[in-house]
PDB file of C-alpha atoms and ligand atoms in Angstrom:
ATOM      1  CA  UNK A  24     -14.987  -9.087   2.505  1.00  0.00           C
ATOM      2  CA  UNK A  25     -16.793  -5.926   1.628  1.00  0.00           C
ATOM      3  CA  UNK A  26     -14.319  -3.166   1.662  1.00  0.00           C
ATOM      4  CA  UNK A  27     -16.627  -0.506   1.385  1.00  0.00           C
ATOM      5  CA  UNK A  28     -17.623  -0.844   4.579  1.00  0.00           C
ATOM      6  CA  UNK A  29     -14.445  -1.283   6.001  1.00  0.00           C
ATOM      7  CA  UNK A  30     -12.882   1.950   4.509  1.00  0.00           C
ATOM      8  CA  UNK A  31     -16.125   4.230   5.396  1.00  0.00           C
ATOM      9  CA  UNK A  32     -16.311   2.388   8.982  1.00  0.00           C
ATOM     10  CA  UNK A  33     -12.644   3.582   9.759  1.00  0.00           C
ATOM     11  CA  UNK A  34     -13.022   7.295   7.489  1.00  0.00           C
ATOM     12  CA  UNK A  35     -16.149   8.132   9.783  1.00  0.00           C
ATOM     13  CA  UNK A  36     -13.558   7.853  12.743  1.00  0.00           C
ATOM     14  CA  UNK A  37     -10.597   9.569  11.318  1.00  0.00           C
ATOM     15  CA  UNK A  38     -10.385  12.857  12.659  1.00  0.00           C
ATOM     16  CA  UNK A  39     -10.183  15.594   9.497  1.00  0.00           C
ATOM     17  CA  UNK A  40      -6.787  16.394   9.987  1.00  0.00           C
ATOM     18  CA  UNK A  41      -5.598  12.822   9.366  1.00  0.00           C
ATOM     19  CA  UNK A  42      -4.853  11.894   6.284  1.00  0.00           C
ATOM     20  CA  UNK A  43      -5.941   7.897   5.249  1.00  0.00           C
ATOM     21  CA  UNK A  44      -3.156   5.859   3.423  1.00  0.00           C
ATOM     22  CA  UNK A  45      -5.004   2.823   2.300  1.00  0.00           C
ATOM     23  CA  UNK A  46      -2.330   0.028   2.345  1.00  0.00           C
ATOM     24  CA  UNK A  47      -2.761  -2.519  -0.311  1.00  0.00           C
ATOM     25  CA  UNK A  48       0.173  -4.625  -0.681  1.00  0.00           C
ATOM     26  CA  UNK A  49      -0.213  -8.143  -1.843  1.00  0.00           C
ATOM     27  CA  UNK A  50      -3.953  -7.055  -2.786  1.00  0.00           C
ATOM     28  CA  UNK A  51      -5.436  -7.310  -6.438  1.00  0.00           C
ATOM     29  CA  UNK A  52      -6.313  -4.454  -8.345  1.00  0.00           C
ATOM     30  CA  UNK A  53      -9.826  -5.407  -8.128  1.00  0.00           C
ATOM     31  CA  UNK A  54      -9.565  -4.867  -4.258  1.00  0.00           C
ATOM     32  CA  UNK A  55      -8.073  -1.506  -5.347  1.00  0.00           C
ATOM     33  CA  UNK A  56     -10.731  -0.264  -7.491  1.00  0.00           C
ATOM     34  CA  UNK A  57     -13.220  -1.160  -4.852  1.00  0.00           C
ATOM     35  CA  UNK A  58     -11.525   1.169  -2.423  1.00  0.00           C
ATOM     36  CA  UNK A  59     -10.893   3.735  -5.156  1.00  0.00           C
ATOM     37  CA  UNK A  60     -14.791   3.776  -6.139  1.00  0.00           C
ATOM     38  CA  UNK A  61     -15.740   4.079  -2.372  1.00  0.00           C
ATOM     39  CA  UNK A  62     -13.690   7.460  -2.969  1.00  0.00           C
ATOM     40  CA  UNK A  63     -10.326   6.586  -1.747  1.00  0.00           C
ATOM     41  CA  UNK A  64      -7.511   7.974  -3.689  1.00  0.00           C
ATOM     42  CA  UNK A  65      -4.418   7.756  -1.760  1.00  0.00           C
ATOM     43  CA  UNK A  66      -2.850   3.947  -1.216  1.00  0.00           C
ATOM     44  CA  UNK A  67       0.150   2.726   0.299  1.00  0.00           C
ATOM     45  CA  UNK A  68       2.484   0.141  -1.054  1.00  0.00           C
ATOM     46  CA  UNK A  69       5.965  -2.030  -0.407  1.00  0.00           C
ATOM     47  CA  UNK A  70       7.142  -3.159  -3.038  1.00  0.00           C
ATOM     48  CA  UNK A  71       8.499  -1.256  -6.005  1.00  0.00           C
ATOM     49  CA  UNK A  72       7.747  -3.888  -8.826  1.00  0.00           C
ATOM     50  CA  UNK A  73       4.247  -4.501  -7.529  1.00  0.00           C
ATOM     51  CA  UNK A  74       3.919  -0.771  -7.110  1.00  0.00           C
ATOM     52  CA  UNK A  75       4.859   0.166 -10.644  1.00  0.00           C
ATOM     53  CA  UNK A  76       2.383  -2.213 -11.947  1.00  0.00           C
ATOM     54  CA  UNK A  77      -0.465  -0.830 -10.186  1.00  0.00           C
ATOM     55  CA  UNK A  78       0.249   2.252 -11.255  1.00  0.00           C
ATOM     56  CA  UNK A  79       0.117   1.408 -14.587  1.00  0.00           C
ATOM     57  CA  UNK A  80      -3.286  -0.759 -14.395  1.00  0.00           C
ATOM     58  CA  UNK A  81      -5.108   2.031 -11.945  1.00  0.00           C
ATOM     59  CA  UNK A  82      -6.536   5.538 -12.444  1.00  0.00           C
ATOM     60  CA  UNK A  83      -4.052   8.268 -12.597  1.00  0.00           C
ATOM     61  CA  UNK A  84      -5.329  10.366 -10.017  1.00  0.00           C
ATOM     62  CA  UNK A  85      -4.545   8.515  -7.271  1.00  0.00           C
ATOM     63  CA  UNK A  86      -1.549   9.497  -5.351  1.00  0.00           C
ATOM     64  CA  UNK A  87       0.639   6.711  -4.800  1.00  0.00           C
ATOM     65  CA  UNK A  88       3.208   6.176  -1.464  1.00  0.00           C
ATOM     66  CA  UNK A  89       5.976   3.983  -1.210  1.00  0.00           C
ATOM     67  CA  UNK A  90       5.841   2.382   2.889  1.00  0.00           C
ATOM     68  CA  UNK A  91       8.428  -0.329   2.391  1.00  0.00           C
ATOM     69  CA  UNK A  92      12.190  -0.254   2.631  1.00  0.00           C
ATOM     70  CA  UNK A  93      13.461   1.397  -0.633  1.00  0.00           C
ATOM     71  CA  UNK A  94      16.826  -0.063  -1.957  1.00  0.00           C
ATOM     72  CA  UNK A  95      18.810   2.873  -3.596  1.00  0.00           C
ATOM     73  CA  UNK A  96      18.888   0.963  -6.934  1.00  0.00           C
ATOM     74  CA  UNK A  97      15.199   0.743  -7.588  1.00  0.00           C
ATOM     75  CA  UNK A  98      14.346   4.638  -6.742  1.00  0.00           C
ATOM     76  CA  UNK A  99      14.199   5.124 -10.615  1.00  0.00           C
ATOM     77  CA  UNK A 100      11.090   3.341 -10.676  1.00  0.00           C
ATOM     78  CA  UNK A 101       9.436   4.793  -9.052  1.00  0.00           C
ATOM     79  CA  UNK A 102      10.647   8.556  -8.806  1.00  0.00           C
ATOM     80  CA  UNK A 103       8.823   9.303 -12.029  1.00  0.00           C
ATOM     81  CA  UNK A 104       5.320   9.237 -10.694  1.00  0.00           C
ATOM     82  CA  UNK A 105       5.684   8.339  -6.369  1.00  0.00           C
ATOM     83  CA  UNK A 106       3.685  11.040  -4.385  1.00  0.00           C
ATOM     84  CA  UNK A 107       5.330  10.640  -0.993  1.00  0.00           C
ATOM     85  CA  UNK A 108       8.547   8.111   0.678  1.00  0.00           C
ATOM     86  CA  UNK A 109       7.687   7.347   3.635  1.00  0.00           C
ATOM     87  CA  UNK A 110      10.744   5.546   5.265  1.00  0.00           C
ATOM     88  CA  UNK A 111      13.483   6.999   4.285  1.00  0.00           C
ATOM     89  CA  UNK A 112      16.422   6.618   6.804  1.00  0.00           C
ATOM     90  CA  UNK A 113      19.870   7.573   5.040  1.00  0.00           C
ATOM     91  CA  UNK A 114      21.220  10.639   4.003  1.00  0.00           C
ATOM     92  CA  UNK A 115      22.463   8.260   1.064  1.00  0.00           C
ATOM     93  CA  UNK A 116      18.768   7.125  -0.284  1.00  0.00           C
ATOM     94  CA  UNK A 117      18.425  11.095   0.366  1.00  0.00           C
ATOM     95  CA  UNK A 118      20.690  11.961  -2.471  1.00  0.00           C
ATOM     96  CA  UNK A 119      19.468   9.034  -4.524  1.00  0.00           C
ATOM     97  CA  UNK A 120      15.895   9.822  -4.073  1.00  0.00           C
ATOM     98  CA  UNK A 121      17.123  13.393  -5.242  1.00  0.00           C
ATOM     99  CA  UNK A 122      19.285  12.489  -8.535  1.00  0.00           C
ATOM    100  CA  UNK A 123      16.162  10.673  -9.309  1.00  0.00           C
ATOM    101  CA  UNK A 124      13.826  13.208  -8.717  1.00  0.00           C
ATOM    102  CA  UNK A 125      15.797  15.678 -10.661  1.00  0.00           C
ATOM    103  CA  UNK A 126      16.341  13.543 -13.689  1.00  0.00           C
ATOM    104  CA  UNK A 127      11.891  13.547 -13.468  1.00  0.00           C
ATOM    105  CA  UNK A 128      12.062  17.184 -12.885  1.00  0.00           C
ATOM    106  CA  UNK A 129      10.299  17.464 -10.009  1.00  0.00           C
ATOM    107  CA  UNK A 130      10.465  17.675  -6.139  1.00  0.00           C
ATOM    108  CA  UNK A 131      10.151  14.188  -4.016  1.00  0.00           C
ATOM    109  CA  UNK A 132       8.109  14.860  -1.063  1.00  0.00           C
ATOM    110  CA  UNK A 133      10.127  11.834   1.669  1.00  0.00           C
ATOM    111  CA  UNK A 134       9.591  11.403   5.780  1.00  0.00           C
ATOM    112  CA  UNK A 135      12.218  10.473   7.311  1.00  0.00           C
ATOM    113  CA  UNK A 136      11.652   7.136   9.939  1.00  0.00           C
ATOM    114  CA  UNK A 137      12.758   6.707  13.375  1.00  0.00           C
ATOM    115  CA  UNK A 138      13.131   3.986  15.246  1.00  0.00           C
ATOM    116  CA  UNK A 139      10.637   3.919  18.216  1.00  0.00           C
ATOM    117  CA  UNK A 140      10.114   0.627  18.823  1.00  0.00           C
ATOM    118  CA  UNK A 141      12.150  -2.149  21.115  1.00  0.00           C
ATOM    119  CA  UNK A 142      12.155  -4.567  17.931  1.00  0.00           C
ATOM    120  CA  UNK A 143      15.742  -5.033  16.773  1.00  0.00           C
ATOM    121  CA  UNK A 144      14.451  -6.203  13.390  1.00  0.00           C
ATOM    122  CA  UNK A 145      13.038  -2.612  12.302  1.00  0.00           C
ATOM    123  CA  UNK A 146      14.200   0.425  10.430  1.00  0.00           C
ATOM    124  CA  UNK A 147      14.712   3.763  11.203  1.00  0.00           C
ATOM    125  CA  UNK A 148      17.353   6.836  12.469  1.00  0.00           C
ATOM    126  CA  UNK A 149      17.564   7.873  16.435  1.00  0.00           C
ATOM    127  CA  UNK A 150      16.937  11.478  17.375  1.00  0.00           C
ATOM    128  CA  UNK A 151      20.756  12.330  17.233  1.00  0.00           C
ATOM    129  CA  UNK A 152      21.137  10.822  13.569  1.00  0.00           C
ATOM    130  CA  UNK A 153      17.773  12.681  12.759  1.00  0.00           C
ATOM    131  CA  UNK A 154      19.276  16.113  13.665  1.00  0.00           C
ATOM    132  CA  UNK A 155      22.613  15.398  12.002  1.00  0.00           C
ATOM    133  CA  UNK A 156      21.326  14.607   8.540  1.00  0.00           C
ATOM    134  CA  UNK A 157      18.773  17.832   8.927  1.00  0.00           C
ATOM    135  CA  UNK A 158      21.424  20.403   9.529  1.00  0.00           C
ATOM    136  CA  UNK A 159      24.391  18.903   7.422  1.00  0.00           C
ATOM    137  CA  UNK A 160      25.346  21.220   4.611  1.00  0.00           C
ATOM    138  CA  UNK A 161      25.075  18.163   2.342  1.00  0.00           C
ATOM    139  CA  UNK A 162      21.391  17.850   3.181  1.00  0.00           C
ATOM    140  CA  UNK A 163      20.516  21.174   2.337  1.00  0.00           C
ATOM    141  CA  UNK A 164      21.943  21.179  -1.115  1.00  0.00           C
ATOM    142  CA  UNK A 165      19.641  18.345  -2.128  1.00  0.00           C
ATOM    143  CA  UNK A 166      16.885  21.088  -4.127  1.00  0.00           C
ATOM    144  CA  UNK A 167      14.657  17.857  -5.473  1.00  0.00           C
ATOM    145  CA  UNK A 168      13.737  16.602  -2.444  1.00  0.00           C
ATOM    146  CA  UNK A 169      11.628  17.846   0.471  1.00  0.00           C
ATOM    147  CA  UNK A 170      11.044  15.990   4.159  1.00  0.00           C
ATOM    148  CA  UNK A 171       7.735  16.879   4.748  1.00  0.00           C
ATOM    149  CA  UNK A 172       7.358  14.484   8.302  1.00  0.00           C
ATOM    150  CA  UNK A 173       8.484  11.796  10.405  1.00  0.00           C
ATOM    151  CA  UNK A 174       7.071   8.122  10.159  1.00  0.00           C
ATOM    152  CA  UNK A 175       7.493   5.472  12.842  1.00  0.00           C
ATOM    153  CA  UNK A 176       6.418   2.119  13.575  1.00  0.00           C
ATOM    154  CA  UNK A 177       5.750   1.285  17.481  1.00  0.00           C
ATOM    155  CA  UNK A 178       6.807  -2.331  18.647  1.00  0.00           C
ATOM    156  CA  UNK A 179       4.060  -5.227  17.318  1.00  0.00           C
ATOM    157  CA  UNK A 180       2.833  -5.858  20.838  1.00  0.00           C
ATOM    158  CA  UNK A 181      -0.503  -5.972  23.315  1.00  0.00           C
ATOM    159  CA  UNK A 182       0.572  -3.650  25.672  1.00  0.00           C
ATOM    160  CA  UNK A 183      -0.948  -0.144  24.637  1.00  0.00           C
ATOM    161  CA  UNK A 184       1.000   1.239  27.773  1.00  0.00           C
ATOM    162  CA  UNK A 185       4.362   0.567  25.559  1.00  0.00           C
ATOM    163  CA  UNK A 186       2.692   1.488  22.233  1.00  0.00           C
ATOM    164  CA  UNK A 187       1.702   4.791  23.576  1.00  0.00           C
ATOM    165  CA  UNK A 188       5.201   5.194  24.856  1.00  0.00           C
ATOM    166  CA  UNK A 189       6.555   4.963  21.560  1.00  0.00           C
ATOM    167  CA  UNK A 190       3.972   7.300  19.584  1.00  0.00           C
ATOM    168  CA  UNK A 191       4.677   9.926  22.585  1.00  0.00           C
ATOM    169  CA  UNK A 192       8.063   9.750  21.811  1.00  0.00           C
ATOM    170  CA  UNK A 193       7.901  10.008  18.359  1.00  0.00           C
ATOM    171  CA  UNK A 194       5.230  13.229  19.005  1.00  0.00           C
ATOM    172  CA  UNK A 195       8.321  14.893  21.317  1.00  0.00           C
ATOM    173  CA  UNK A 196      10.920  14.351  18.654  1.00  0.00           C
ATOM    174  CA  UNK A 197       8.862  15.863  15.834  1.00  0.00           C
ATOM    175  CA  UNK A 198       7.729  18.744  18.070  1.00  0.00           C
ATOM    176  CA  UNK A 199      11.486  19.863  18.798  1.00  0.00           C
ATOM    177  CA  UNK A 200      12.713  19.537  14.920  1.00  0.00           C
ATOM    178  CA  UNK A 201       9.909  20.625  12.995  1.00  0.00           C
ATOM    179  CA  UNK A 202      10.502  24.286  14.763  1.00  0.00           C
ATOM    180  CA  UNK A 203      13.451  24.579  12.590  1.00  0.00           C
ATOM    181  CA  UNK A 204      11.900  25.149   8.623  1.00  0.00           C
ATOM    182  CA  UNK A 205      14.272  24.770   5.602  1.00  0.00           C
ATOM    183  CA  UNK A 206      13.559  24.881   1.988  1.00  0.00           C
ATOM    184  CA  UNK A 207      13.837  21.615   1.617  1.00  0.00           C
ATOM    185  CA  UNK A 208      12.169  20.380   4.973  1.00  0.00           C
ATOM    186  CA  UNK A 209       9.241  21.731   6.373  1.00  0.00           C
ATOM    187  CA  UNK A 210       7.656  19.469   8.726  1.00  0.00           C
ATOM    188  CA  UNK A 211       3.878  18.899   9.209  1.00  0.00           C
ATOM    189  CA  UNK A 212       3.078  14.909   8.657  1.00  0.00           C
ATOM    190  CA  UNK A 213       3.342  12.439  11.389  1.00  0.00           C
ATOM    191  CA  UNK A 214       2.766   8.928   9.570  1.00  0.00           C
ATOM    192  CA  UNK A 215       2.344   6.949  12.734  1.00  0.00           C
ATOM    193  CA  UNK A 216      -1.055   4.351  13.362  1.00  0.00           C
ATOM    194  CA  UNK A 217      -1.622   0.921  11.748  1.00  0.00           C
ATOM    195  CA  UNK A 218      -4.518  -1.218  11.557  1.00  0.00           C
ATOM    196  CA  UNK A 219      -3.966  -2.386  15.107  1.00  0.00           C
ATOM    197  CA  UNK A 220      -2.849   0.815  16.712  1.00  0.00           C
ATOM    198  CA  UNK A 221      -4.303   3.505  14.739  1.00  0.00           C
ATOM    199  CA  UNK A 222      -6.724   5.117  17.385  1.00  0.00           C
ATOM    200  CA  UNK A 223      -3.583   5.559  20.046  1.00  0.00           C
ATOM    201  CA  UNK A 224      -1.596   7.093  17.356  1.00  0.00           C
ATOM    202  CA  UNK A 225      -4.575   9.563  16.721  1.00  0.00           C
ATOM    203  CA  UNK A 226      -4.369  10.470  20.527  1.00  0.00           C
ATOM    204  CA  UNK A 227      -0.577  10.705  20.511  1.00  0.00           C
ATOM    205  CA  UNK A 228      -0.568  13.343  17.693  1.00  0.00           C
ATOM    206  CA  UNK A 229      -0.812  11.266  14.327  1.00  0.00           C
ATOM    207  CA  UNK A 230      -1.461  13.094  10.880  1.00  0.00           C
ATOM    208  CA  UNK A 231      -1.241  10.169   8.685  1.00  0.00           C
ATOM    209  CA  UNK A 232      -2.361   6.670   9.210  1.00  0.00           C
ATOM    210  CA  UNK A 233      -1.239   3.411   7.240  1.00  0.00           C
ATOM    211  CA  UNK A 234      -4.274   1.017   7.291  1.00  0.00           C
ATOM    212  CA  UNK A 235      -4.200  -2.243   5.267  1.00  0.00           C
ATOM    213  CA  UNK A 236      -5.803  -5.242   7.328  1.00  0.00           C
ATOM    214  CA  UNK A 237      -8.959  -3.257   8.538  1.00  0.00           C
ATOM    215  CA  UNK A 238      -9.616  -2.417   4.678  1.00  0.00           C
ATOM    216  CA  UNK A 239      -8.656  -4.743   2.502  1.00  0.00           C
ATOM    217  CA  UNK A 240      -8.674  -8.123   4.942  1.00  0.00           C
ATOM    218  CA  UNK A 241      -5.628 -10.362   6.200  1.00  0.00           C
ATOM    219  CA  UNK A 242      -3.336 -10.879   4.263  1.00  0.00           C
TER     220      UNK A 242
HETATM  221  C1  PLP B 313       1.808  -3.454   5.998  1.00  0.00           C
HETATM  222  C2  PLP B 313       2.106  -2.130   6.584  1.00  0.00           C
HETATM  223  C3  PLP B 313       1.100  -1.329   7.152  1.00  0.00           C
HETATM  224  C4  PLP B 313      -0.339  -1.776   7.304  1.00  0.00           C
HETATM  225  O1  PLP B 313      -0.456  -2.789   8.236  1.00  0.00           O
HETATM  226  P1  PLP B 313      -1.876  -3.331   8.745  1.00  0.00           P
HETATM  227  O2  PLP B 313      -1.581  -3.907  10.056  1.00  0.00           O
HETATM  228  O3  PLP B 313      -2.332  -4.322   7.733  1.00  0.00           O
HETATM  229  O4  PLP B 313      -2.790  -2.151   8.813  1.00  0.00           O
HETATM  230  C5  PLP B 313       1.448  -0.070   7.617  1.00  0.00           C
HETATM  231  N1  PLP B 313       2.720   0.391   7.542  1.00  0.00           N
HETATM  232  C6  PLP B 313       3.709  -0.352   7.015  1.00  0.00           C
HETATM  233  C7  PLP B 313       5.078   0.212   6.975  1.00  0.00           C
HETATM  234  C8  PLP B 313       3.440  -1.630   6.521  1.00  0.00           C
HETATM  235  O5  PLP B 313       4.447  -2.357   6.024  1.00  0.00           O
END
């Protein structure tokens, strides 16, 4: 395993614009460091207990995002310190995400997911529940958060036909919403691209990537 390697192999074909979110779930600090010393300083995580710890145990500069499916009960542990939610997908974790952030005094930065993919299993809003939550009055009174993009997963499958698909129609919703600026939503991130389909997401309009196995090994 030399991570290294890994992480400056994929950097030197990320594009500047996209942003690297090194995802280390289920990976030891030690693995963490490694990246962090090869000058990586944002990481991606799951789960909020493991998340919390690693916080603790590793260097405070690095900006921490939560990838996994928040439950509105543990947002406290996280809200005092997370940099960015990235699948948010209720205006109820919304407001939850928002008492918390408040309570920390500060602003949550959140994108909200969509469901592109033919998987019944995953998360995520459609394009109509999208543009109800954005212009309910009840969204815009929440001051302590702010929807900065839209993150999506495409269906776990060969076919880069269907993948592409997906991304594309991910890249069309954002386009048609993020004309439409709030305070509390400006939208400029698309978190799109894993370790298997990161290079179509890049061609279908991806700012952000999510890249675990292609750093840090299987898992
Ligand atoms: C685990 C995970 C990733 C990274 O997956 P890899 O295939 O290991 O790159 C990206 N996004 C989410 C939401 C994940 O849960």
């Amino acid at each position: 395993m030399a991570i290294k390697e890994n992480l400056l192999q994929i950097k030197s074909q990320l594009p500047n614009h996209v942003t690297l979110v090194a995802v280390s779930k289920t990976k030891p600090v030690a693995d963490l460091m490694e990246a962090y010393n090869a000058g990586q300083r944002v990481f991606g995580e799951n789960y909020v207990q493991e998340l919390v710890e690693k916080h603790e145990a590793l260097p405070k500069d690095i900006q921490w995002h939560f990838i996994g499916h928040l439950q509105s009960r543990k947002v406290k542990l996280i809200a005092p310190f997370v940099n960015l939610i990235h699948g948010v997908d209720s205006l109820k974790l919304l407001h939850e995400i928002n008492k918390e952030a408040q309570k920390n005094n500060r602003v949550i930065d959140c994108l909200l997911q969509i469901f592109i993919a033919e998987e019944e299993s995953k998360f995520g809003l459609d394009e109509k529940e999208l543009t109800e939550i954005l212009s309910s009055e009840e969204f815009k009174n929440l001051k302590n958060i702010r929807i900065i993009g839209l993150m999506g997963m495409a269906t776990f499958t060969e076919n880069k036909d269907q993948i592409k698909k997906e991304f594309q129609n991910l890249k069309t919703i954002f386009d048609k919403v993020s004309k439409q600026k709030t305070e509390n939503c400006q939208l400029n991130t698309i978190s799109m691209g894993m370790s298997g389909d990161y290079q179509i997401a890049i061609e279908c309009g991806s700012t952000m990537v999510r890249i675990g196995s292609s750093i840090f090994g299987v898992r």
